[in-house]
Short mmCIF file of N, CA and C in Angstrom, two decimals:
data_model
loop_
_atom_site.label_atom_id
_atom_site.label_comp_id
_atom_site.label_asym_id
_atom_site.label_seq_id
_atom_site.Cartn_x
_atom_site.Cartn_y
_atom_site.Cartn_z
N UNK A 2 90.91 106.36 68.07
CA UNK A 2 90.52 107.34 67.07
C UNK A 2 89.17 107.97 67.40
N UNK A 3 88.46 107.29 67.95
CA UNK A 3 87.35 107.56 68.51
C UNK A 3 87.23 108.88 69.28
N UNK A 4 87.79 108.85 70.34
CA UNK A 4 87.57 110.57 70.91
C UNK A 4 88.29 111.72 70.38
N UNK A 5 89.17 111.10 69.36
CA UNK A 5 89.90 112.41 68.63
C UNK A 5 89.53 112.68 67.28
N UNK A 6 88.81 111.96 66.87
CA UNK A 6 87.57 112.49 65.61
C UNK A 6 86.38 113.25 66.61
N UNK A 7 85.69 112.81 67.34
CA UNK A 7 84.79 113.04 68.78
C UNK A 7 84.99 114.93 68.59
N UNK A 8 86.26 115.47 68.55
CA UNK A 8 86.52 116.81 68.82
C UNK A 8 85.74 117.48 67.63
N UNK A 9 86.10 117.20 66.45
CA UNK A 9 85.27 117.73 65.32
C UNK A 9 84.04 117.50 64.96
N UNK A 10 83.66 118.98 64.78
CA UNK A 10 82.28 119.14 64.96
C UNK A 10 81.28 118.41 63.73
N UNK A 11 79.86 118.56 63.47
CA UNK A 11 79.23 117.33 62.75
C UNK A 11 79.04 118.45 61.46
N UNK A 12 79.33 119.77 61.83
CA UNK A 12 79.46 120.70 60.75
C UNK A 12 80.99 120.76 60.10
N UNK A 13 82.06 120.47 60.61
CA UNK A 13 82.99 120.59 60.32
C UNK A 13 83.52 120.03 58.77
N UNK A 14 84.46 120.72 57.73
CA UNK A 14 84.46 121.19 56.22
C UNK A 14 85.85 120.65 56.17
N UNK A 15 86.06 119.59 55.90
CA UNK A 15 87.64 118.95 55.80
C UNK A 15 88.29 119.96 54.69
N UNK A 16 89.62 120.00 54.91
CA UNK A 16 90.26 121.00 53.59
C UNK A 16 90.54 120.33 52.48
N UNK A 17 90.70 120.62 51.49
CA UNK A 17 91.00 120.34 50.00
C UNK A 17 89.87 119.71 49.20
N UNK A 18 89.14 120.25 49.75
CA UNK A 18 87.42 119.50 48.99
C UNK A 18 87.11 118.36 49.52
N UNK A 19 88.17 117.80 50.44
CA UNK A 19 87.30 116.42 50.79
C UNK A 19 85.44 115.81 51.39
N UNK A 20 85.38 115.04 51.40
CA UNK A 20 83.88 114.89 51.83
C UNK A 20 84.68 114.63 53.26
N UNK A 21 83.59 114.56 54.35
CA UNK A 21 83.81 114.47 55.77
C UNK A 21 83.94 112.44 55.52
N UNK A 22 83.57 111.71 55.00
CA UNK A 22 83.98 110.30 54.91
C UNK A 22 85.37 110.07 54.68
N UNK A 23 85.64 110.62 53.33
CA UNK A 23 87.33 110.55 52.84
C UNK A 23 88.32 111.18 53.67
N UNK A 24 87.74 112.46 54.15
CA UNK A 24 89.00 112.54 55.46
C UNK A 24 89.30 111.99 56.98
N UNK A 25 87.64 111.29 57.02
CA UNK A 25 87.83 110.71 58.16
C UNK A 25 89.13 109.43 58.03
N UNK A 26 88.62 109.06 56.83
CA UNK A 26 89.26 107.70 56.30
C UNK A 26 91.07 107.62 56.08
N UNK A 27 91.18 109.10 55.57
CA UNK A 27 92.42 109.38 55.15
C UNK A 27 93.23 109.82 56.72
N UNK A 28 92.68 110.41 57.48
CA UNK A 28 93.00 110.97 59.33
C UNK A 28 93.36 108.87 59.48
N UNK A 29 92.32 108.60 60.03
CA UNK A 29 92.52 107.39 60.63
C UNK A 29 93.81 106.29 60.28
N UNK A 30 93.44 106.48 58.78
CA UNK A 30 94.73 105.72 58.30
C UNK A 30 96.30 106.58 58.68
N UNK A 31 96.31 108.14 58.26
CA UNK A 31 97.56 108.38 58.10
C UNK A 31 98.12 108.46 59.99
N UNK A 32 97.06 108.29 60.97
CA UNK A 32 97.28 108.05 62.42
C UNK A 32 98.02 106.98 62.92
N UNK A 33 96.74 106.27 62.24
CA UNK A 33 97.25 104.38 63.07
C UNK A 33 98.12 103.97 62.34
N UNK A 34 98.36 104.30 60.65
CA UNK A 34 99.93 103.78 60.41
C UNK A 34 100.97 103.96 61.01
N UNK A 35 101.93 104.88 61.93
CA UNK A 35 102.60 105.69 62.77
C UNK A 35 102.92 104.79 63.55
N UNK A 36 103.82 104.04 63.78
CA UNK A 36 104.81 103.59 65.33
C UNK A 36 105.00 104.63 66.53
N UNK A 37 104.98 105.85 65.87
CA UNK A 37 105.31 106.83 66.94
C UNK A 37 104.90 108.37 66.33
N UNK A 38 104.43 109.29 67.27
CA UNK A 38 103.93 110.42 66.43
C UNK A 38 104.50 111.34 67.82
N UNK A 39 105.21 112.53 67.42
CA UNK A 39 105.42 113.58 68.41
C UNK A 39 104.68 114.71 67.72
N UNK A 40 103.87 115.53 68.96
CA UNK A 40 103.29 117.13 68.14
C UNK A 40 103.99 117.65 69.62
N UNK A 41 104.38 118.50 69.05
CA UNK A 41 104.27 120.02 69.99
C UNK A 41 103.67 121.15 69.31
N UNK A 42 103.74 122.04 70.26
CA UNK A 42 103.09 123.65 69.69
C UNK A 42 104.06 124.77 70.38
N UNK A 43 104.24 126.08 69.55
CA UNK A 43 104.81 126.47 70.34
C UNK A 43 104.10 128.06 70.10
N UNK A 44 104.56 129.27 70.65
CA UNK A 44 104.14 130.37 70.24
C UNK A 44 102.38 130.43 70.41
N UNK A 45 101.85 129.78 71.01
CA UNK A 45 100.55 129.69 71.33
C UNK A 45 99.60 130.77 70.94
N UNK A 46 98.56 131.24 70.56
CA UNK A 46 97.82 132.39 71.06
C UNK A 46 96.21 132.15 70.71
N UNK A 47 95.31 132.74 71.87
CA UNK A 47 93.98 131.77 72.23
C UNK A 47 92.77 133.19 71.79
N UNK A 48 92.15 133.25 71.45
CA UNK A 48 90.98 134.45 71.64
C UNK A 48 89.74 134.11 71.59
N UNK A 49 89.26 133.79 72.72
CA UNK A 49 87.78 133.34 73.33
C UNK A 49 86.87 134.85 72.61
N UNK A 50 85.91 134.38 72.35
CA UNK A 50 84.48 135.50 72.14
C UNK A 50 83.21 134.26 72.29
N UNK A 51 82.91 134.79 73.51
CA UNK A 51 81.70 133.78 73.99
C UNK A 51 81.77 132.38 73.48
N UNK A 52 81.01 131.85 72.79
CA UNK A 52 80.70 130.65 71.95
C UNK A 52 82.06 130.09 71.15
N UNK A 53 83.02 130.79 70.53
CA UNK A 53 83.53 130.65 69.89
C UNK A 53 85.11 130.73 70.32
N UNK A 54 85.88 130.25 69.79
CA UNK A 54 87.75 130.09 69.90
C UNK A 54 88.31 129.86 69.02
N UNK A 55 89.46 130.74 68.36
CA UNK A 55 90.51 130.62 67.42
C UNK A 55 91.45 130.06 67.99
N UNK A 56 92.32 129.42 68.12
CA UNK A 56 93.86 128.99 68.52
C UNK A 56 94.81 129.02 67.32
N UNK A 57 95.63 129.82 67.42
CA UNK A 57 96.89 129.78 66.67
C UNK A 57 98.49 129.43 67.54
N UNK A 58 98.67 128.83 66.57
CA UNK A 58 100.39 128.42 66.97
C UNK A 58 100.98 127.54 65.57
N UNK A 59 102.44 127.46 66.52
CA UNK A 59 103.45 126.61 65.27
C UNK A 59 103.28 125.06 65.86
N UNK A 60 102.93 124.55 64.69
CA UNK A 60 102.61 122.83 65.26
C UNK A 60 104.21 122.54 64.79
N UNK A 61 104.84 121.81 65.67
CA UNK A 61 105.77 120.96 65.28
C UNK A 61 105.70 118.84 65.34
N UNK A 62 105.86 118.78 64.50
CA UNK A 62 105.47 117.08 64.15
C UNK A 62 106.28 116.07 63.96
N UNK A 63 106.32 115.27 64.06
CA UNK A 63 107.19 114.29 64.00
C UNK A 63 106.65 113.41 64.22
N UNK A 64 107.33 112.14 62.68
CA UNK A 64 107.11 110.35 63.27
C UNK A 64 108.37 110.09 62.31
N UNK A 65 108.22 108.44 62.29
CA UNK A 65 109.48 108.16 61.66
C UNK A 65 110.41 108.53 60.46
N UNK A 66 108.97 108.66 59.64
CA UNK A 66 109.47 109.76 58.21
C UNK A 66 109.21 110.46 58.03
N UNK A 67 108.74 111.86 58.84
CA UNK A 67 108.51 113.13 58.49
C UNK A 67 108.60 113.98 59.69
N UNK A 68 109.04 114.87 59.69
CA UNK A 68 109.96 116.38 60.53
C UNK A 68 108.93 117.28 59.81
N UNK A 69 107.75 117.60 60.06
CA UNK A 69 107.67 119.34 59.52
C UNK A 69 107.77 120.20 61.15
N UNK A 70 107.59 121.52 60.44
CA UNK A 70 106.69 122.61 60.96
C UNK A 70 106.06 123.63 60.61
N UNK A 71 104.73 123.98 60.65
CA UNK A 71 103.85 124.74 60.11
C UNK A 71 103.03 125.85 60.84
N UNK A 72 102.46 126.56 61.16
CA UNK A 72 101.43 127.78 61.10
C UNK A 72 100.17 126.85 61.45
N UNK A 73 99.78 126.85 62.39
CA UNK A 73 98.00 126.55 62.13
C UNK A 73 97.32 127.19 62.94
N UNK A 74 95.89 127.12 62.34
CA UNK A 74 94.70 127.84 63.20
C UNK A 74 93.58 126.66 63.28
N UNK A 75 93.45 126.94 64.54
CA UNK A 75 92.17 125.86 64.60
C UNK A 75 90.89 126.58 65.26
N UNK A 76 89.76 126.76 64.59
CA UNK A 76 88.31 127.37 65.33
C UNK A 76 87.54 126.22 65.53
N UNK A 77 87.12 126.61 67.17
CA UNK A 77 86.17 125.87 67.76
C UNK A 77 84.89 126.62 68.24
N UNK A 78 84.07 126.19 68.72
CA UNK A 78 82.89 126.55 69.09
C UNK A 78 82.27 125.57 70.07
N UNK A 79 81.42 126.22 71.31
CA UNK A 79 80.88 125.34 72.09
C UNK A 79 79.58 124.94 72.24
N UNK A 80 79.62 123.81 71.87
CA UNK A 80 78.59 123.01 71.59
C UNK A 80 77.89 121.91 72.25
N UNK A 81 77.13 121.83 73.15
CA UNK A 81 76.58 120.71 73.59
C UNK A 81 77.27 120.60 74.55
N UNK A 82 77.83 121.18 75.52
CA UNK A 82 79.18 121.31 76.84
C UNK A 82 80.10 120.76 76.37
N UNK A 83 80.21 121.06 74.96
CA UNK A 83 82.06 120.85 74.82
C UNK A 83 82.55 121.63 73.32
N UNK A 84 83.72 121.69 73.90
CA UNK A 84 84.45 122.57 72.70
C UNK A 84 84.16 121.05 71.56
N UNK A 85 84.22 121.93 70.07
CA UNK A 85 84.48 121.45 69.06
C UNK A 85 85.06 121.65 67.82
N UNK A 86 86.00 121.18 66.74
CA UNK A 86 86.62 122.04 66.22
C UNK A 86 85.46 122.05 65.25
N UNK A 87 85.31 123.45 64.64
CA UNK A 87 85.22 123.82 63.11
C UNK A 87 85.75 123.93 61.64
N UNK A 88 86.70 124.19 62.46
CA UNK A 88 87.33 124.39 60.90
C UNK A 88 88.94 124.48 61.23
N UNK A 89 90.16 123.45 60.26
CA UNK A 89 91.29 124.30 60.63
C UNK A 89 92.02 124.26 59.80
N UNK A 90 93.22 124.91 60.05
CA UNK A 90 94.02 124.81 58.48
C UNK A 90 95.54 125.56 58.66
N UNK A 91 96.34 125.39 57.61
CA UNK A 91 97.69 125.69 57.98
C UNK A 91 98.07 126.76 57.68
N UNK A 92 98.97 128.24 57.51
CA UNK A 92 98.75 129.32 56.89
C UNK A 92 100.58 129.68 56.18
#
C-alpha cells in the first residue's frame, strides 16, 4: 500500500468530504480486503501542459463481488521528480 498511496500528492482532497486519514483508511482497507482485483482502462486520453497532467479514460474493475465501469479523470502534477496525483474523480 505503501507506494500506491506514495502517488498522491500531500495536497491531495479525497472526494466526498473525506479527511485525507479516513480515506487513506477506507483505500487500504477496501484494497487489502480483495483476493483478487482486475483494473483495466480503455479509451485513454493524456494532455501534458508543463507541470501538470489530466488523464482520462474508462476504468474497468473487477474483484470477486463487483463488475463496474466508469469515466475517470485523474490530475497530476510534477513534483519533486515525480508525477503525483491531485485530484481525481469519476464523471
Amino acid at each position: 500500500m505503501t507506494p500506491y498511496l506514495g502517488m498522491y500528492a500531500s495536497d491531495f482532497e479525497p472526494p466526498k468530504g473525506l479527511s485525507r486519514s479516513a480515506w487513506v483508511q477506507q483505500r487500504t482497507q477496501r484494497i487489502t480486503s480483495k483476493k483478487s482485483i482486475r483494473h483495466d482502462m480503455q479509451n485513454l486520453t493524456l494532455l501534458i501542459n508543463t507541470n501538470q497532467a489530466t488523464v482520462r479514460f474508462t476504468q474497468i474493475y473487477q474483484d470477486e463481488r463487483l463488475q463496474s465501469s466508469d469515466h475517470k479523470t485523474v490530475e497530476w502534477v510534477w513534483r519533486n521528480g515525480q508525477w503525483q496525483i491531485t485530484r481525481e474523480f469519476t464523471d
